[in-house]
Amino acid sequence: MLNYKRYKRVPVVDYPERQWPNNEIKEAPIWCSVDLRDGNQALIEPMVVEEKVEMFNLLVKLGFKEIEIGFPAASQIEFDFLRQLVERKLIPDDVVIQVLTQCREHLIRRTFQALEGVKKAVVHIYNSTSTLQRDVVFHKNMEEIKQIAVDGTKMVQECMKDYDGQVILEYSPESFTGTELEYALEVCTAVQETWGATADNKIIINLPATVEMTTPNVYADQIEWMHRHFKNRDCIILSVHPHNDRGTGIAATELALLAGADRVEGTLFGNGERTGNIDILNIAYNMFSQGIDPKLNIEDIKNISEVYERCTKMNIDPRHPYAGKLVFTAFSGSHQDAINKGMQALRERGSQIWEVPYLPIDPSDIGREYEPIVRINSQSGKGGVAFVMDTFYGFKLPKGMHKEFADVIQKISEKQGEVSPEQIMDEFKKCYLEQKEPLHFKKCQITDTETESGEFATLAKVLYTENGVEKSFEGIGNGPIDAVQRGMEEALGINIKVLDYSEHALTSGSGAQAASYIHLMDKNTGKTTYGVGISSSVTRSSIRGIFSGVNRLLY
């Protein structure tokens, strides 16, 4: 039995005056990518300089205006990467790079050496403030921990005297979620006042969920409490940096935005320590799905995924939101049917608003394709097979035909698993379009005639083969289909009824083909089936459909 008594519950925040539950996200925050620092340090095989350059260029292309590029004082590789960006002039004028450093004098000085030549940078200092780390890691009291943050701020100010560029200070009380709120506010305020933040020279206060410790609503309470208790709030850019230890990092971030956060730090696809950082793309696409401009260029998720996987050597899970290979795929028959009907309704109504069951966004808007939306296996149903035939091949099967053909595919899928669209089409040809034995339609002549009573009628003269032997018949009816049916009944000694008929164009243009669907019944047995024919002539396609149906029904 799990020894759950080893763990204590993290207390919630007593904050009944919370306002965030009634708020809505209406605009994108300031995005800051930490792929090249937090993400990179969590890789089994960290990126080499050229891989980091490729990742940096991708982040710039995506529209990130703030990019944390590393911890330049931590290693020579980190230092050299920053120097590469400067010397190769890879930092656009509208992009601010961010560098991380602990509140230690030699590390801060080394950081400023790496920054030489950078016009504008965020210098991100941090120290842990949580009750646990104060006790077991630093063995310092509250005043001593606060002094580390204040001293780090003063060191940055001292190094700025010999620095030509502009510096924005960011301070993070690491392990904020494990820190008493009043104390976290005290430390952040001390840094704010030491820095001398103003409305024109704002400080970034970053409140990380370094370890996700409880439910997202508690994090939102913590953010709103800080947001409403900061002195001179207009002098602060309130940033969040959630991790995903409990699997609720996305929710925690979105609730933090409701609670007053201005800025979000995260990575592409959530790469990061342990269960990862929050996935900025996930949040941005969530906003996009609600009609909000995410302020990032994320129209091509396939290219983003390819660069990410190449540089990080990490694989994106097939169920990862928006980016996974299977997230726009439906195996369930009821889902497939609903998607099919939703897509048809969208086309028929000509609506500019995307509303399709089970698809929160149009996959094509982010560089995905319709082709993999529906995949057929033993769990699929008639709607999925019909969707494949329509979407891939343009055959709009009559509703009554959905089950008949789906039963054919079901038997195949039970034996082999997933059935590809190509195999579905091959079976359709075999079952319907190529049903030419024993009866094979060759050609026909349709002319107007009169019945014995003098009424207008249609005369059909049909040439066909039966078991390879060429034969012909004539029939008179109220139209081509009726005339062919009557002629076949008399020539073959059968008793059939046309229950339904439909047709549509398969392609557009001068060479367009028509597809005709004939629903037939053997009046002697009550058995029914469909026949399908295609031709550039609607009349020929319908006659081929009758022959296809008779072959299926009787032979």
XYZ file of C-alpha atoms in Angstrom:
555
model
C 0.000 0.000 0.000
C 1.262 3.473 -0.818
C 2.684 5.201 2.236
C 0.775 8.429 1.623
C 1.216 9.501 5.233
C 4.845 10.455 4.448
C 3.555 13.550 2.656
C 1.959 16.657 4.047
C -0.578 18.779 2.295
C 0.642 22.146 1.048
C -1.552 24.834 2.626
C -3.822 26.936 0.450
C -3.887 30.721 0.551
C -6.543 32.314 2.750
C -7.621 34.873 0.179
C -11.418 35.211 -0.077
C -11.129 38.568 -1.885
C -9.648 36.914 -4.980
C -10.844 38.418 -8.271
C -9.133 36.262 -10.885
C -12.015 33.715 -11.286
C -14.128 36.440 -12.924
C -11.414 37.636 -15.307
C -10.789 36.626 -18.918
C -7.606 36.381 -20.961
C -8.016 39.021 -23.667
C -4.489 39.575 -24.962
C -1.142 37.844 -25.180
C 1.436 38.461 -22.437
C 5.076 39.352 -22.965
C 6.660 36.053 -23.976
C 10.160 35.112 -22.897
C 11.703 31.903 -24.208
C 14.070 30.105 -21.851
C 14.792 27.240 -24.275
C 18.477 28.112 -24.474
C 18.948 28.201 -20.718
C 16.376 26.326 -18.655
C 15.506 24.043 -21.547
C 19.082 23.409 -22.601
C 20.336 22.566 -19.118
C 17.687 19.830 -18.874
C 18.790 18.017 -22.034
C 20.537 14.658 -21.811
C 22.895 15.997 -24.453
C 22.994 19.818 -24.235
C 23.115 21.750 -27.484
C 26.446 22.691 -28.991
C 27.006 26.278 -30.114
C 25.719 25.835 -33.689
C 22.613 24.039 -32.455
C 22.002 26.885 -30.028
C 22.412 29.365 -32.895
C 19.839 27.455 -34.951
C 17.441 27.420 -32.011
C 18.014 31.134 -31.389
C 17.258 31.921 -35.027
C 14.047 29.877 -34.798
C 12.947 31.784 -31.698
C 13.609 35.090 -33.461
C 11.640 33.881 -36.492
C 8.738 32.926 -34.218
C 8.602 36.498 -32.957
C 10.034 36.215 -29.444
C 11.253 39.652 -28.345
C 12.840 38.410 -25.116
C 15.073 35.327 -25.181
C 17.064 33.994 -22.239
C 20.178 32.712 -23.958
C 21.992 31.108 -21.047
C 24.070 31.360 -17.896
C 27.276 32.791 -19.419
C 29.247 32.606 -16.178
C 28.430 28.913 -15.690
C 30.692 27.474 -18.406
C 32.914 28.414 -21.340
C 30.341 27.044 -23.819
C 27.666 29.338 -22.404
C 30.058 32.296 -22.477
C 31.197 31.544 -26.034
C 27.627 31.232 -27.302
C 26.792 34.753 -26.179
C 29.982 36.039 -27.767
C 29.035 34.260 -31.023
C 25.669 36.050 -31.046
C 27.399 39.392 -30.578
C 30.318 38.925 -32.964
C 28.155 37.427 -35.742
C 25.595 40.215 -35.245
C 22.773 37.710 -34.821
C 20.760 39.718 -32.269
C 18.095 41.844 -34.015
C 17.634 45.382 -32.730
C 14.115 44.603 -31.495
C 15.140 41.487 -29.542
C 16.316 41.707 -25.932
C 18.519 38.873 -24.742
C 18.346 37.709 -21.162
C 21.172 36.225 -19.103
C 20.923 34.407 -15.791
C 23.285 34.614 -12.861
C 23.278 33.885 -9.166
C 23.735 36.759 -6.757
C 27.511 36.269 -6.518
C 30.004 38.985 -7.380
C 32.395 36.955 -9.545
C 29.509 35.448 -11.518
C 27.877 38.813 -12.109
C 31.177 40.346 -13.272
C 31.783 37.437 -15.646
C 28.249 37.887 -16.977
C 28.903 41.529 -17.847
C 32.108 40.543 -19.632
C 30.043 38.254 -21.840
C 27.541 41.074 -22.480
C 30.097 43.441 -23.960
C 28.672 44.883 -27.168
C 25.044 43.984 -26.396
C 22.876 47.090 -26.698
C 20.089 45.979 -24.368
C 19.893 43.028 -21.994
C 17.853 41.632 -19.146
C 20.150 40.601 -16.304
C 18.286 37.956 -14.357
C 19.429 37.399 -10.784
C 17.932 34.928 -8.341
C 18.258 33.279 -4.963
C 16.080 30.718 -3.270
C 13.731 32.026 -0.591
C 11.659 28.964 0.346
C 11.353 27.776 3.920
C 12.802 24.380 2.997
C 15.877 25.713 1.190
C 16.553 28.335 3.854
C 16.661 25.450 6.321
C 18.410 22.556 4.580
C 20.468 24.227 1.830
C 21.583 27.675 2.990
C 21.203 27.490 6.773
C 20.316 31.179 6.805
C 17.528 33.171 8.376
C 15.085 35.454 6.585
C 17.194 38.594 6.891
C 20.292 36.853 5.579
C 18.423 35.473 2.559
C 16.924 38.874 1.796
C 20.370 40.443 2.028
C 21.660 38.085 -0.673
C 19.042 39.486 -3.050
C 19.787 43.093 -2.120
C 23.553 42.584 -2.440
C 23.082 40.945 -5.847
C 21.104 43.979 -7.018
C 23.860 46.313 -5.856
C 26.491 44.211 -7.663
C 24.561 44.571 -10.934
C 24.410 48.338 -10.404
C 28.153 48.422 -9.742
C 28.944 46.477 -12.943
C 26.692 48.762 -14.974
C 29.073 51.642 -14.422
C 31.483 50.168 -16.975
C 28.805 48.824 -19.319
C 27.735 50.739 -22.434
C 24.405 49.001 -22.989
C 21.025 49.254 -21.303
C 20.173 46.846 -18.487
C 16.747 45.703 -17.313
C 16.893 43.921 -13.981
C 14.913 40.749 -13.387
C 14.723 39.250 -9.946
C 13.346 35.797 -9.094
C 12.708 34.560 -5.567
C 13.438 30.979 -6.560
C 11.007 28.401 -5.120
C 8.459 31.179 -4.738
C 5.635 28.651 -4.327
C 7.317 27.325 -1.180
C 7.890 30.792 0.292
C 5.644 32.618 2.740
C 3.783 35.318 0.764
C 4.548 38.132 3.175
C 8.230 37.236 3.109
C 8.336 36.888 -0.692
C 6.811 40.368 -0.941
C 9.353 41.715 1.544
C 12.309 40.376 -0.446
C 10.948 41.519 -3.829
C 10.187 44.987 -2.449
C 13.718 45.275 -1.050
C 15.140 44.493 -4.500
C 12.682 46.890 -6.149
C 13.632 49.739 -3.864
C 17.368 49.022 -4.112
C 17.123 49.077 -7.910
C 15.099 52.295 -7.859
C 12.450 51.058 -10.269
C 10.236 53.673 -11.903
C 7.439 53.621 -14.445
C 10.063 54.467 -17.101
C 12.670 52.041 -15.745
C 10.652 49.030 -14.724
C 11.944 45.989 -12.932
C 10.852 42.456 -13.822
C 9.732 40.539 -10.768
C 9.526 36.890 -11.769
C 7.560 34.576 -9.480
C 8.452 31.013 -10.428
C 6.698 27.805 -9.570
C 10.170 26.269 -9.478
C 8.432 23.180 -8.186
C 4.690 22.863 -8.804
C 3.443 22.079 -5.306
C -0.344 22.282 -5.394
C -3.380 23.013 -7.547
C -3.320 25.844 -10.135
C -5.873 27.946 -8.256
C -3.475 28.281 -5.318
C -0.746 29.589 -7.634
C -3.267 32.069 -9.041
C -4.089 33.216 -5.489
C -0.383 33.701 -4.783
C 0.126 35.723 -7.973
C -2.915 37.920 -7.384
C -1.947 38.514 -3.752
C 1.501 39.724 -4.847
C 0.005 41.692 -7.740
C -2.299 43.588 -5.386
C 0.228 44.092 -2.574
C 3.267 45.320 -4.538
C 4.264 48.912 -3.912
C 4.229 51.042 -7.062
C 2.795 48.240 -9.186
C 3.182 50.419 -12.302
C 6.967 50.131 -11.869
C 6.892 46.320 -12.078
C 6.543 43.828 -14.908
C 5.055 40.823 -13.145
C 6.427 37.629 -14.694
C 5.666 33.961 -14.061
C 7.819 30.903 -14.687
C 5.785 27.777 -13.906
C 7.040 24.209 -14.022
C 4.907 21.139 -14.602
C 5.614 18.743 -11.719
C 1.919 18.028 -11.150
C 1.016 18.135 -14.841
C -1.012 21.320 -14.435
C 1.540 23.915 -15.526
C -0.537 25.182 -18.448
C -3.572 25.705 -16.237
C -1.428 27.394 -13.578
C -0.024 29.796 -16.176
C -3.404 30.693 -17.626
C -4.843 31.289 -14.157
C -1.776 33.388 -13.305
C -2.545 35.578 -16.323
C -6.064 36.007 -14.982
C -4.497 36.939 -11.647
C -2.409 39.822 -12.998
C 0.754 38.425 -14.591
C 2.140 40.488 -17.498
C 4.818 38.135 -18.739
C 5.390 34.391 -19.188
C 8.676 32.484 -19.277
C 8.631 29.036 -20.820
C 9.945 26.789 -23.568
C 8.858 25.239 -26.838
C 6.948 22.023 -26.149
C 7.603 22.324 -22.418
C 11.205 21.117 -22.367
C 12.824 21.640 -18.970
C 13.865 20.094 -15.667
C 11.893 17.082 -14.387
C 8.447 17.197 -16.033
C 9.426 20.389 -17.784
C 8.637 24.053 -18.055
C 5.342 25.236 -19.437
C 4.890 24.973 -23.183
C 4.578 28.496 -24.537
C 3.232 27.174 -27.835
C 0.454 25.332 -26.011
C -0.685 28.539 -24.313
C -0.313 30.583 -27.495
C -2.399 28.109 -29.516
C -4.970 28.062 -26.710
C -5.283 31.831 -27.106
C -5.468 31.489 -30.887
C -8.324 28.995 -30.506
C -10.238 31.674 -28.576
C -9.800 34.344 -31.250
C -6.893 36.097 -29.488
C -3.760 37.156 -31.382
C -0.931 35.213 -29.648
C 1.649 37.704 -31.012
C 3.872 34.853 -32.204
C 4.447 33.521 -35.733
C 3.291 29.971 -35.123
C 1.559 29.121 -38.416
C 3.928 26.236 -39.243
C 4.007 23.787 -36.355
C 5.687 21.125 -38.493
C 8.761 23.280 -39.130
C 8.920 24.339 -35.471
C 8.750 20.688 -34.431
C 11.468 19.639 -36.866
C 13.956 22.284 -35.674
C 13.159 21.577 -32.024
C 13.638 17.812 -32.352
C 16.842 18.227 -34.345
C 18.427 20.673 -31.893
C 17.287 19.113 -28.632
C 17.316 15.456 -29.747
C 14.004 15.138 -27.913
C 10.879 13.606 -29.433
C 7.477 15.258 -29.295
C 4.851 12.915 -27.925
C 2.213 11.970 -30.522
C -0.485 13.214 -28.117
C 1.225 16.529 -27.340
C -1.332 19.360 -27.724
C -1.404 20.857 -31.228
C 2.005 19.458 -32.273
C 1.594 15.713 -31.765
C 1.095 13.573 -34.852
C -2.195 12.165 -33.535
C -3.862 15.225 -31.991
C -5.945 15.956 -35.091
C -6.714 12.295 -35.673
C -9.946 10.528 -34.783
C -10.183 6.748 -34.498
C -13.578 6.619 -32.770
C -16.429 6.064 -35.188
C -18.735 8.583 -33.521
C -15.977 11.210 -33.552
C -15.276 10.538 -37.210
C -18.943 10.857 -38.082
C -19.244 14.157 -36.205
C -16.120 15.554 -37.881
C -17.444 14.517 -41.270
C -20.801 16.212 -40.674
C -19.144 19.303 -39.214
C -16.873 19.711 -42.227
C -19.810 19.311 -44.595
C -21.854 21.888 -42.675
C -18.942 24.320 -42.715
C -18.661 24.060 -46.498
C -22.394 24.286 -47.100
C -22.888 27.331 -44.871
C -19.794 29.164 -46.079
C -19.156 30.326 -42.510
C -16.048 32.347 -41.694
C -16.092 30.999 -38.127
C -14.522 27.595 -37.491
C -16.948 25.239 -35.766
C -16.263 21.529 -36.235
C -16.902 18.929 -33.511
C -13.754 17.555 -31.847
C -11.456 19.968 -33.723
C -10.952 23.129 -31.637
C -8.962 24.730 -34.470
C -8.603 24.242 -38.208
C -5.442 22.109 -38.538
C -4.497 23.930 -41.753
C -4.165 27.194 -39.790
C -1.038 25.850 -38.094
C 0.460 24.015 -41.033
C -1.195 20.665 -40.448
C -3.167 18.789 -43.106
C -6.645 17.334 -43.286
C -5.386 13.993 -44.549
C -4.444 12.514 -41.173
C -7.556 13.784 -39.360
C -9.410 10.488 -39.654
C -7.648 7.144 -39.460
C -9.505 3.893 -39.725
C -9.111 0.926 -37.397
C -11.392 -1.630 -35.765
C -12.816 1.094 -33.489
C -13.855 3.260 -36.393
C -17.356 3.456 -37.737
C -19.268 4.212 -40.869
C -18.774 7.968 -40.575
C -14.993 7.660 -40.656
C -14.927 5.543 -43.784
C -17.339 7.954 -45.481
C -15.125 10.876 -44.437
C -12.056 9.264 -46.006
C -13.924 8.573 -49.253
C -15.141 12.177 -49.404
C -12.029 14.021 -48.201
C -9.431 11.942 -50.032
C -11.247 10.848 -53.169
C -14.336 13.020 -53.593
C -16.947 10.238 -53.312
C -19.890 11.513 -51.274
C -21.457 8.207 -50.359
C -25.217 8.220 -49.727
C -26.015 7.883 -46.043
C -27.576 4.461 -46.539
C -24.352 3.222 -48.124
C -22.130 4.229 -45.187
C -22.717 1.069 -43.163
C -22.601 -1.282 -46.154
C -19.113 -0.204 -47.159
C -17.904 0.345 -43.575
C -18.700 -3.321 -42.824
C -16.274 -4.314 -45.596
C -13.486 -2.170 -44.092
C -14.320 -3.333 -40.566
C -13.531 -6.952 -41.474
C -10.159 -5.914 -42.884
C -9.274 -3.749 -39.855
C -10.110 -6.575 -37.445
C -7.477 -8.700 -39.169
C -4.707 -6.182 -39.751
C -5.354 -3.108 -37.573
C -5.260 0.329 -39.169
C -6.469 0.559 -42.777
C -4.904 3.235 -44.983
C -6.962 5.517 -47.239
C -5.309 3.879 -50.257
C -6.466 0.446 -49.135
C -9.978 1.767 -48.497
C -10.103 3.121 -52.038
C -8.794 -0.169 -53.440
C -11.604 -2.012 -51.663
C -14.147 0.500 -52.977
C -12.991 -0.136 -56.522
C -13.098 -3.899 -56.032
C -16.527 -3.895 -54.380
C -18.278 -1.357 -56.601
C -16.457 0.230 -59.512
C -14.924 -2.979 -60.845
C -17.952 -5.237 -60.338
C -18.064 -6.369 -63.990
C -18.794 -10.078 -63.677
C -20.841 -11.770 -64.837
C -22.474 -8.673 -66.348
C -20.316 -5.996 -67.971
C -21.876 -2.873 -69.474
C -20.330 -1.899 -72.815
C -22.392 0.909 -74.353
C -25.886 2.238 -74.745
C -28.095 4.342 -76.994
C -30.764 6.487 -75.367
C -33.537 7.920 -77.542
C -36.979 9.424 -77.072
C -39.971 7.288 -77.978
C -43.673 6.906 -77.285
C -45.640 4.289 -75.398
C -48.581 2.496 -76.922
C -50.839 5.104 -75.331
C -48.907 7.897 -77.050
C -47.070 9.227 -73.970
C -43.457 10.334 -74.179
C -40.940 7.709 -72.971
C -37.264 6.773 -73.092
C -35.878 3.897 -75.130
C -32.611 2.358 -73.939
C -30.620 0.029 -76.196
C -27.845 -1.570 -74.139
C -24.869 -3.643 -75.287
C -23.274 -5.773 -72.566
C -21.449 -9.049 -71.984
C -22.521 -11.924 -69.773
C -19.631 -14.163 -68.786
C -17.704 -12.741 -71.718
C -20.487 -13.359 -74.262
C -21.722 -10.195 -75.974
C -25.470 -9.598 -75.657
C -27.964 -6.739 -75.876
C -31.392 -5.729 -74.657
C -33.900 -2.922 -75.048
C -36.106 -1.336 -72.466
C -38.701 1.425 -72.367
C -39.330 3.532 -69.280
C -39.979 7.007 -67.985
C -36.224 7.784 -68.029
C -32.866 6.121 -68.703
C -32.641 4.343 -65.329
C -36.212 3.049 -65.494
C -35.732 1.940 -69.116
C -32.489 0.039 -68.323
C -34.051 -1.579 -65.253
C -37.064 -2.849 -67.235
C -34.852 -4.099 -70.055
C -32.562 -5.974 -67.643
C -35.492 -7.581 -65.848
C -36.907 -8.944 -69.070
C -33.549 -10.031 -70.543
C -32.197 -11.651 -67.379
C -35.398 -12.883 -65.809
C -34.815 -10.926 -62.603
C -37.113 -8.886 -60.404
C -35.429 -5.724 -59.037
C -36.464 -2.311 -57.743
C -34.503 0.959 -57.682
C -34.930 2.279 -54.141
C -32.832 5.398 -54.483
C -30.562 7.197 -56.906
C -28.068 10.019 -56.420
C -25.174 11.461 -58.339
C -22.577 14.224 -58.087
C -19.586 15.570 -59.951
C -16.232 14.091 -58.923
C -14.040 16.769 -60.493
C -14.583 20.179 -62.030
C -13.723 21.371 -65.526
C -14.342 20.106 -69.046
C -13.181 16.579 -68.178
C -15.395 16.269 -65.111
C -16.641 12.845 -64.131
C -19.918 12.008 -62.465
C -20.399 9.415 -59.744
C -23.776 7.686 -59.574
C -25.093 5.591 -56.702
C -27.952 3.135 -57.283
C -29.714 1.516 -54.345
C -31.275 -1.763 -55.559
C -33.548 -4.380 -54.020
C -34.173 -7.951 -55.120
C -37.966 -8.026 -54.864
C -37.950 -11.824 -54.529
C -35.719 -11.932 -51.446
C -35.848 -8.375 -50.064
C -32.045 -8.161 -50.158
C -30.623 -4.706 -50.928
C -27.273 -3.286 -51.959
C -25.657 -0.344 -53.699
C -24.006 -0.118 -57.067
C -21.637 2.673 -58.128
C -20.639 3.885 -61.557
C -18.462 6.718 -62.814
C -18.266 8.325 -66.254
C -17.976 11.699 -67.909
C -21.643 11.111 -68.866
C -24.225 11.098 -66.074
C -26.328 8.629 -68.051
C -23.454 6.188 -68.535
C -22.392 6.510 -64.888
C -25.912 5.675 -63.721
C -26.164 2.619 -66.031
C -22.772 1.412 -64.806
C -24.132 1.847 -61.290
C -27.109 -0.395 -62.127
C -24.840 -3.107 -63.540
C -22.551 -2.821 -60.494
C -25.533 -3.174 -58.159
C -27.063 -6.133 -60.020
C -23.729 -7.978 -59.955
C -23.466 -7.385 -56.196
C -27.108 -8.179 -55.520
C -27.628 -11.335 -57.550
C -24.250 -12.829 -58.372
